[in-house]
Coordinates of C-alpha atoms in Angstrom, one line a residue:
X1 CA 143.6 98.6 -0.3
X2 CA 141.6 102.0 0.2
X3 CA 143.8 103.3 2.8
X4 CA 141.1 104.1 5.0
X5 CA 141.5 103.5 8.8
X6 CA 139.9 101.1 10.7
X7 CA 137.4 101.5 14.0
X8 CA 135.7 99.3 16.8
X9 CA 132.6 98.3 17.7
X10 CA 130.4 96.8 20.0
X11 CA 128.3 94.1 18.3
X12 CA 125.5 92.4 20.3
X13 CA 125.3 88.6 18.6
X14 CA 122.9 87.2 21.1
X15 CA 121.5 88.4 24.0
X16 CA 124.3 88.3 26.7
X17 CA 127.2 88.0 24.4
X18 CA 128.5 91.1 23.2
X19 CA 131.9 91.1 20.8
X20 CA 134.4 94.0 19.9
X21 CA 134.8 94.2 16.1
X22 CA 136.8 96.1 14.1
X23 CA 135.9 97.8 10.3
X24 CA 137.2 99.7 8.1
X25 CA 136.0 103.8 8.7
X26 CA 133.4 104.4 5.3
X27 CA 133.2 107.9 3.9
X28 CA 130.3 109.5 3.7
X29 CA 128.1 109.3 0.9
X30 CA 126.3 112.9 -0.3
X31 CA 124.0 113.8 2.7
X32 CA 125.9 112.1 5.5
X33 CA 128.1 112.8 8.0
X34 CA 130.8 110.8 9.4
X35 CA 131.7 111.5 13.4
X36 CA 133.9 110.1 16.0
X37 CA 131.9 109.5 19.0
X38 CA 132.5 111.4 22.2
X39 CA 130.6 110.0 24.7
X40 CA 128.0 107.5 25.0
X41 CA 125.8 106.6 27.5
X42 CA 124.6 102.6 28.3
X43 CA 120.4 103.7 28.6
X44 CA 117.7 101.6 29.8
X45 CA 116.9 100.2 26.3
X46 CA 120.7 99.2 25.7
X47 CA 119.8 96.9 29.0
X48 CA 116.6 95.6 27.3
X49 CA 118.4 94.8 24.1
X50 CA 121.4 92.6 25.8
X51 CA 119.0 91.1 28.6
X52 CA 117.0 89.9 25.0
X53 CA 114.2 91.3 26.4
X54 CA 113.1 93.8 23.2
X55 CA 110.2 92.5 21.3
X56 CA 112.3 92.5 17.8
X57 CA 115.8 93.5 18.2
X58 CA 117.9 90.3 19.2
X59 CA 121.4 91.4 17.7
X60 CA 123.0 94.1 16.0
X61 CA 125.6 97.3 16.7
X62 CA 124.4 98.9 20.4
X63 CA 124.2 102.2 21.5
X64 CA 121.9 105.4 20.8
X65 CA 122.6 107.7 22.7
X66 CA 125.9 109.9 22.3
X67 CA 127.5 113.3 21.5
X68 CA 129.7 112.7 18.5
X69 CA 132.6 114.7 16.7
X70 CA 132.3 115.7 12.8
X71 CA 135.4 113.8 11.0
X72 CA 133.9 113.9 7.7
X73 CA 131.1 115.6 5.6
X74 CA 129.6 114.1 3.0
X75 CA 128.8 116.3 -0.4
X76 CA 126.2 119.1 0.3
X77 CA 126.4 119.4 4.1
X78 CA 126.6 122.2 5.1
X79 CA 124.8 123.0 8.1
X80 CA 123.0 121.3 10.9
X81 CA 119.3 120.6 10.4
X82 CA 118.5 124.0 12.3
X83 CA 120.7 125.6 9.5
X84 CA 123.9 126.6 11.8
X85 CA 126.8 125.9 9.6
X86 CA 129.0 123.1 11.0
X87 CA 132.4 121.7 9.9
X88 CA 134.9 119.1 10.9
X89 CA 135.7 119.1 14.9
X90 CA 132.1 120.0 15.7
X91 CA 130.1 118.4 18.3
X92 CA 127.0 117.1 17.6
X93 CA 124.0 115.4 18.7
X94 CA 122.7 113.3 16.2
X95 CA 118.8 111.7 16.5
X96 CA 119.2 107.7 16.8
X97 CA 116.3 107.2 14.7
X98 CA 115.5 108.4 10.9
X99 CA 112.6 110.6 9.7
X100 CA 112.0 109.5 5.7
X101 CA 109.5 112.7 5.2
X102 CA 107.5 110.6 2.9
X103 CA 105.3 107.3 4.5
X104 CA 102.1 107.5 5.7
X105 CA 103.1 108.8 9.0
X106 CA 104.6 111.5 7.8
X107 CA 102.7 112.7 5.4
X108 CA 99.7 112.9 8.0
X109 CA 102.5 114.8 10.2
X110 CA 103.2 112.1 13.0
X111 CA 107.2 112.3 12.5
X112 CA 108.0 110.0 15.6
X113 CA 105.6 107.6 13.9
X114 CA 108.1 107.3 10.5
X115 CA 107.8 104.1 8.8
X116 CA 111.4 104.2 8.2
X117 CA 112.4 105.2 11.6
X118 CA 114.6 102.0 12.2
X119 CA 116.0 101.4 8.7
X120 CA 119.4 101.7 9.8
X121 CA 119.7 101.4 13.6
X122 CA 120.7 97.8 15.4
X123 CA 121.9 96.7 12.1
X124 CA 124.4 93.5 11.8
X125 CA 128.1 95.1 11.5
X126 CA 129.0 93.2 8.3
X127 CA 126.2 95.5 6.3
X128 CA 128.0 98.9 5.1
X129 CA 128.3 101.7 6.7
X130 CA 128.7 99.1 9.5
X131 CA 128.7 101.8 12.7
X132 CA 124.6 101.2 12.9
X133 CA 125.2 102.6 17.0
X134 CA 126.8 104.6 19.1
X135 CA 128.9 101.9 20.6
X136 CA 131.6 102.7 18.6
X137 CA 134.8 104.7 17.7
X138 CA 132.9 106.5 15.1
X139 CA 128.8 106.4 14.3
X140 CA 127.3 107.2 10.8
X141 CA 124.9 109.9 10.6
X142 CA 122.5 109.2 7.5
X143 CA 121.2 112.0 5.1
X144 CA 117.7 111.6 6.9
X145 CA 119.0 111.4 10.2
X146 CA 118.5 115.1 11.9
X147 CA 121.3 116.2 13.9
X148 CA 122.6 119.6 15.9
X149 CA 125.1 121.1 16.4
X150 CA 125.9 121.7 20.7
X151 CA 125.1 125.1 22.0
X152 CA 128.4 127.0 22.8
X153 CA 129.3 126.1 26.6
X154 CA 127.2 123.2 27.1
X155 CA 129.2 120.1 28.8
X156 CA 129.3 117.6 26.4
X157 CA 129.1 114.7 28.7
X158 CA 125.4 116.6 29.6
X159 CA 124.4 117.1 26.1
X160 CA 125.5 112.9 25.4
X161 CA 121.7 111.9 27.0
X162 CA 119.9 114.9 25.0
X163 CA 118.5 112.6 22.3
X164 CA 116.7 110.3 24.5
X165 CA 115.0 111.0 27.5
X166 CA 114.9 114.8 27.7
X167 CA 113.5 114.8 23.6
X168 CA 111.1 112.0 24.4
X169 CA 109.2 114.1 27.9
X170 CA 109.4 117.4 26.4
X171 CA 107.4 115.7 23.2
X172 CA 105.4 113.7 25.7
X173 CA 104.7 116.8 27.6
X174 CA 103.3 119.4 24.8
X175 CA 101.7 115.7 23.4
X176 CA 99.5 116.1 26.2
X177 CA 99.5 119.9 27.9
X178 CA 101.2 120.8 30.7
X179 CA 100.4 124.6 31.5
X180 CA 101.8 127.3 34.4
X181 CA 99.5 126.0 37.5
X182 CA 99.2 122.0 37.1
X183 CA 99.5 119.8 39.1
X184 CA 102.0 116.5 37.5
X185 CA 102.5 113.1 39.1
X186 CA 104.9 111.3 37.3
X187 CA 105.3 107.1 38.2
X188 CA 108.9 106.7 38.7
X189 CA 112.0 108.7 39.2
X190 CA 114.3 106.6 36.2
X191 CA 115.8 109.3 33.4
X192 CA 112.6 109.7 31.6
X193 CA 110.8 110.7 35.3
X194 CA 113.7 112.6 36.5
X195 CA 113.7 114.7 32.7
X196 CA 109.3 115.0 33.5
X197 CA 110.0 116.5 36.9
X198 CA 112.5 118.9 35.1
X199 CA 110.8 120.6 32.3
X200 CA 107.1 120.2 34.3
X201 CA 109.1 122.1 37.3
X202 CA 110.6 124.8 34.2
X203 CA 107.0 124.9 32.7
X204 CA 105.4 126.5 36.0
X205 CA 103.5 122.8 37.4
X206 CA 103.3 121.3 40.6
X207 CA 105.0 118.1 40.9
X208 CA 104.6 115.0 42.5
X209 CA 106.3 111.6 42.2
X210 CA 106.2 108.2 43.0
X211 CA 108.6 106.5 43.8
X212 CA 109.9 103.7 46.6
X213 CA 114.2 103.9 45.9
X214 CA 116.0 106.2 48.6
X215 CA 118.2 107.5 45.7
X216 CA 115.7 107.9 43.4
X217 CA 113.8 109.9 45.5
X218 CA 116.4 112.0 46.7
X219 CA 117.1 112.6 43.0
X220 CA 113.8 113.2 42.1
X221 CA 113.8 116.1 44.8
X222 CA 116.9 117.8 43.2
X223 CA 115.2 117.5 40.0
X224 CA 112.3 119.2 41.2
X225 CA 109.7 117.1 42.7
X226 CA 107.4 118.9 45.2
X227 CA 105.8 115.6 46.6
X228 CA 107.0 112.4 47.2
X229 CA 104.6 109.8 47.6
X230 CA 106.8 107.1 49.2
X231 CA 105.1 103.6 47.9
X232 CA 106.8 101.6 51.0
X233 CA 104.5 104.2 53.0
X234 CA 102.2 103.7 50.9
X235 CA 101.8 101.0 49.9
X236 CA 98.6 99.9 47.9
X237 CA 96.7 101.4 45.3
X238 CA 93.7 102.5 47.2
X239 CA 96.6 104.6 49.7
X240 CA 98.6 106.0 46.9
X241 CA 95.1 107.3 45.2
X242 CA 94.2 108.9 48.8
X243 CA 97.9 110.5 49.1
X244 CA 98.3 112.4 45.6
X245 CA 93.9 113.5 46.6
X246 CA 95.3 115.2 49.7
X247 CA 98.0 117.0 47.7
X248 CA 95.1 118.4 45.3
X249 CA 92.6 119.4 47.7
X250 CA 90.6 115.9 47.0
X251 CA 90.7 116.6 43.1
X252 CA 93.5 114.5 41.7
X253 CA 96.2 115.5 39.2
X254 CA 95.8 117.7 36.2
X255 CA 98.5 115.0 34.3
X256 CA 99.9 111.6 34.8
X257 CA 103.1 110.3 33.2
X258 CA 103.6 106.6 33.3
X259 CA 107.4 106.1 33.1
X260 CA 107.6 102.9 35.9
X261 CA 107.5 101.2 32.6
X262 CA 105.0 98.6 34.8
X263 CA 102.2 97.4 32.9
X264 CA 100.1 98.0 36.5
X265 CA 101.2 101.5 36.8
X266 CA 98.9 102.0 34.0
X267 CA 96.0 101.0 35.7
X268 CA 96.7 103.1 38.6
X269 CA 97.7 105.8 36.9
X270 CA 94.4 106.8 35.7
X271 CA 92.9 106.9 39.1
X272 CA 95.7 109.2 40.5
X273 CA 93.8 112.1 37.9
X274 CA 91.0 114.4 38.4
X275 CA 88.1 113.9 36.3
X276 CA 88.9 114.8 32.6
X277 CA 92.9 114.7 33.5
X278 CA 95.3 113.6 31.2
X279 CA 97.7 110.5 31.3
X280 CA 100.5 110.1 28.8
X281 CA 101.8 106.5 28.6
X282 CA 105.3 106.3 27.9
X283 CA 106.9 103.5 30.0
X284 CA 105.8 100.2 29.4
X285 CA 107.1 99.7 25.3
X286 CA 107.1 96.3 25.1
X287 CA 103.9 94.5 23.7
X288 CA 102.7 90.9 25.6
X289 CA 102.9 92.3 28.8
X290 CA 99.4 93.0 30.4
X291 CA 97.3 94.6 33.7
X292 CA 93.7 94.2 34.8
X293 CA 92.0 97.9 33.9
X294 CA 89.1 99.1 34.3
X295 CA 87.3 100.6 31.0
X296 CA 84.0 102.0 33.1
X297 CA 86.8 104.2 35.4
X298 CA 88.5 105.9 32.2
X299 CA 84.9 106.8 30.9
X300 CA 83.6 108.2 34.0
X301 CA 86.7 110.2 34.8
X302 CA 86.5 111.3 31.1
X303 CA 90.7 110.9 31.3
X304 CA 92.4 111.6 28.0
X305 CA 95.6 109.0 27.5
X306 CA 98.4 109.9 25.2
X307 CA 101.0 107.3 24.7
X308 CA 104.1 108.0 22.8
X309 CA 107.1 106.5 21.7
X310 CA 109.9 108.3 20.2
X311 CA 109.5 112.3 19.8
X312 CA 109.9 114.5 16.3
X313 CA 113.7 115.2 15.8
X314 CA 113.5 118.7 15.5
X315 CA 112.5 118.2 19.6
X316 CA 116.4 117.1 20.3
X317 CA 117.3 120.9 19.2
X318 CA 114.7 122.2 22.4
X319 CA 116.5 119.8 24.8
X320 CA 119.8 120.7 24.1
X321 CA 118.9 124.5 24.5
X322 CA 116.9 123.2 27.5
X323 CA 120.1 122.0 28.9
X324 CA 122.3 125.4 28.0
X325 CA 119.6 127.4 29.9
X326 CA 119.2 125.0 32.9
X327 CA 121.9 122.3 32.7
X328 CA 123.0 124.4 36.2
X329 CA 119.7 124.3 37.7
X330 CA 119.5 120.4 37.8
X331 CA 122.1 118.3 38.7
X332 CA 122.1 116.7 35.1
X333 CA 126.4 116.5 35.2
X334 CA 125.7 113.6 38.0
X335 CA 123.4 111.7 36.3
X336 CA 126.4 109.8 34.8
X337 CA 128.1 108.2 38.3
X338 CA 130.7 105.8 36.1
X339 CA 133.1 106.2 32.8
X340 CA 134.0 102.6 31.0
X341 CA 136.2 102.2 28.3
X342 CA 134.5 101.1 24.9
X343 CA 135.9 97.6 24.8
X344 CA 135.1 97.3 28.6
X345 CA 131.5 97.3 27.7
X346 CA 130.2 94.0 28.8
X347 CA 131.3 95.8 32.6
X348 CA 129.7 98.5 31.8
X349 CA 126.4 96.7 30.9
X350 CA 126.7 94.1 33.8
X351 CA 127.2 97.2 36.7
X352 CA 124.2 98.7 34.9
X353 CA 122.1 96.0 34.7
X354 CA 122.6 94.9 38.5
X355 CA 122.7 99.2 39.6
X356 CA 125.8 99.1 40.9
X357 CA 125.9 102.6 38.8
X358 CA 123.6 104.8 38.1
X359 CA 124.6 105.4 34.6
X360 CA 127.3 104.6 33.0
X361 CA 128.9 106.3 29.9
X362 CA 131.4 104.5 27.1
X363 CA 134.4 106.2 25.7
X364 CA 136.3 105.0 22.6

């Protein structure tokens, strides 16, 4: 026997049917870090994965998004991947995804597009190092995995959503400009449009969202959102087109962001934009799922689209000092409305899933 300890898990078998394992705790090989995880939170893709609804993941370990505690460092770590020095009983937020440095992709400089990105993540809990998620007593942190280190004073149960939706907008954001003096409607007021509001709002812009969810909006006010375009008010396309014209003196917005995650919020999204606007697609992820567009309306208004999925790691470093300089500006620390247990995690997925909670977040 190796005398290490064991841990649990949260392994997703099928869609729906979620099992508590237990393994025994690896040690890091040269590179890696080994963490006990903190906090983490059930996100919208979690939902997608046990509903069976992603386009390739069926089973494997869940979770991604989580601030974790250092129990072990592997030979030659040292620091974080900004260079802080770290040691055992740090917190950490590790990326979810890898960055190999040496595909295609990265070699032409498109980090988020990494070849590699999901060698490790959603993997079956038999296959070593077996903690593949944040799901978990304890998640393994490979040697191409970028992590960092949590500012001093920042609320760890804030920093636990860093490396999703606040790195994915402000990616998406510089992806497609956002300057002092835009005008920004953002399509739904989830996390990814409630984070767009934010650092649009801290970047100078003019906001407006849309958005039909009494909570959301009220949320998407405290978040920063200028103008609400109600779509129970209005309620067609032709009516939400007029409403966002009247906000910009008949021009239309500088920038669109598409997080409804509707395929037809796509279509309509490009007509809510002044001529040469911008839209950045980052909602709707999953392939098969189509709209009726109009190709003669994108040329004509000259609209640049940007989609993008994922965001370059070194990004999670700018939201977490993101959240130290304005965690108190936002209400970020009530994001996260209900705290599970880690082998209570089929409850946790069930409230979520049916939004009897806004978000909830899994402790080990």
């Amino acid at each position: 026997m190796s005398g290490r300890p064991t841990g649990t898990l949260a392994y997703l078998a099928s869609p729906g049917d979620v099992e508590i394992r237990e393994y025994e705790v690896p040690e890091p090989e040269p590179g890696a870090v080994l963490t006990e995880v903190e906090q983490a939170n059930v996100c919208g893709s979690e939902l997608h994965i046990w509903r069976g609804f992603h386009p390739e993941v069926k089973e494997g370990v869940l979770g991604h998004e989580a601030v974790c505690r250092i129990a072990e460092l592997g030979d030659g770590v040292e620091t974080d991947f900004a260079g802080r020095p770290v040691e055992e009983g740090d917190l950490i937020a590790p990326a979810y995804f890898l960055t190999c440095r040496r595909c295609p992709a990265c070699q032409e400089g498109q980090f988020h597009l990494c070849e590699n990105v999901y060698r490790h993540w959603s993997k079956p809990p038999e296959e070593p190092p077996h903690f593949h998620g944040t799901f978990a007593t304890h998640y393994y942190v490979h040697p191409d995995q970028y992590f960092y280190r949590l500012p001093e004073g920042l609320d760890p149960g804030i920093a636990a959503a860093a490396n999703c939706a606040l790195s994915q907008m402000l990616f998406g954001l510089d992806q497609v400009g956002v300057d002092d003096g835009d005008t920004v409607v953002v399509q739904g007021a989830g996390g990814l449009g409630l984070n767009a509001l934010a650092v649009a709002t801290e970047r100078g812009a003019e906001t407006v969202v849309v958005e039909g969810v009494d909570g959301r909006i009220d949320r998407a006010r405290a978040f920063g959102a200028d103008h609400v375009v109600d779509f129970r008010t209005f309620d067609t396309v032709d009516a939400r087109v007029e409403r966002v014209r009247e906000l910009t003196d008949g021009v239309g917005a500088d920038v669109g962001v598409e997080v409804a995650g509707v395929p037809d919020a796509f279509a309509e999204g490009v007509r809510l934009l002044r001529d040469g606007g911008r839209f950045l697609e980052v909602g709707n992820v999953n392939p098969g799922h189509t709209t009726e567009f109009d190709p003669g309306t994108l040329t004509r208004k000259a609209v640049t689209i940007v989609p993008v999925i994922r965001y370059d790691p070194w990004y999670l470093r700018r939201a977490l000092e993101f959240l130290a300089d304005h965690a108190e500006e936002y209400p970020y620390a009530d994001l996260v409305d209900a705290h599970f247990d880690l082998v209570d995690v089929d409850e946790a997925l069930q409230r979520s899933d049916s939004r009897e909670v806004t978000r909830a977040a899994l402790h080990p």
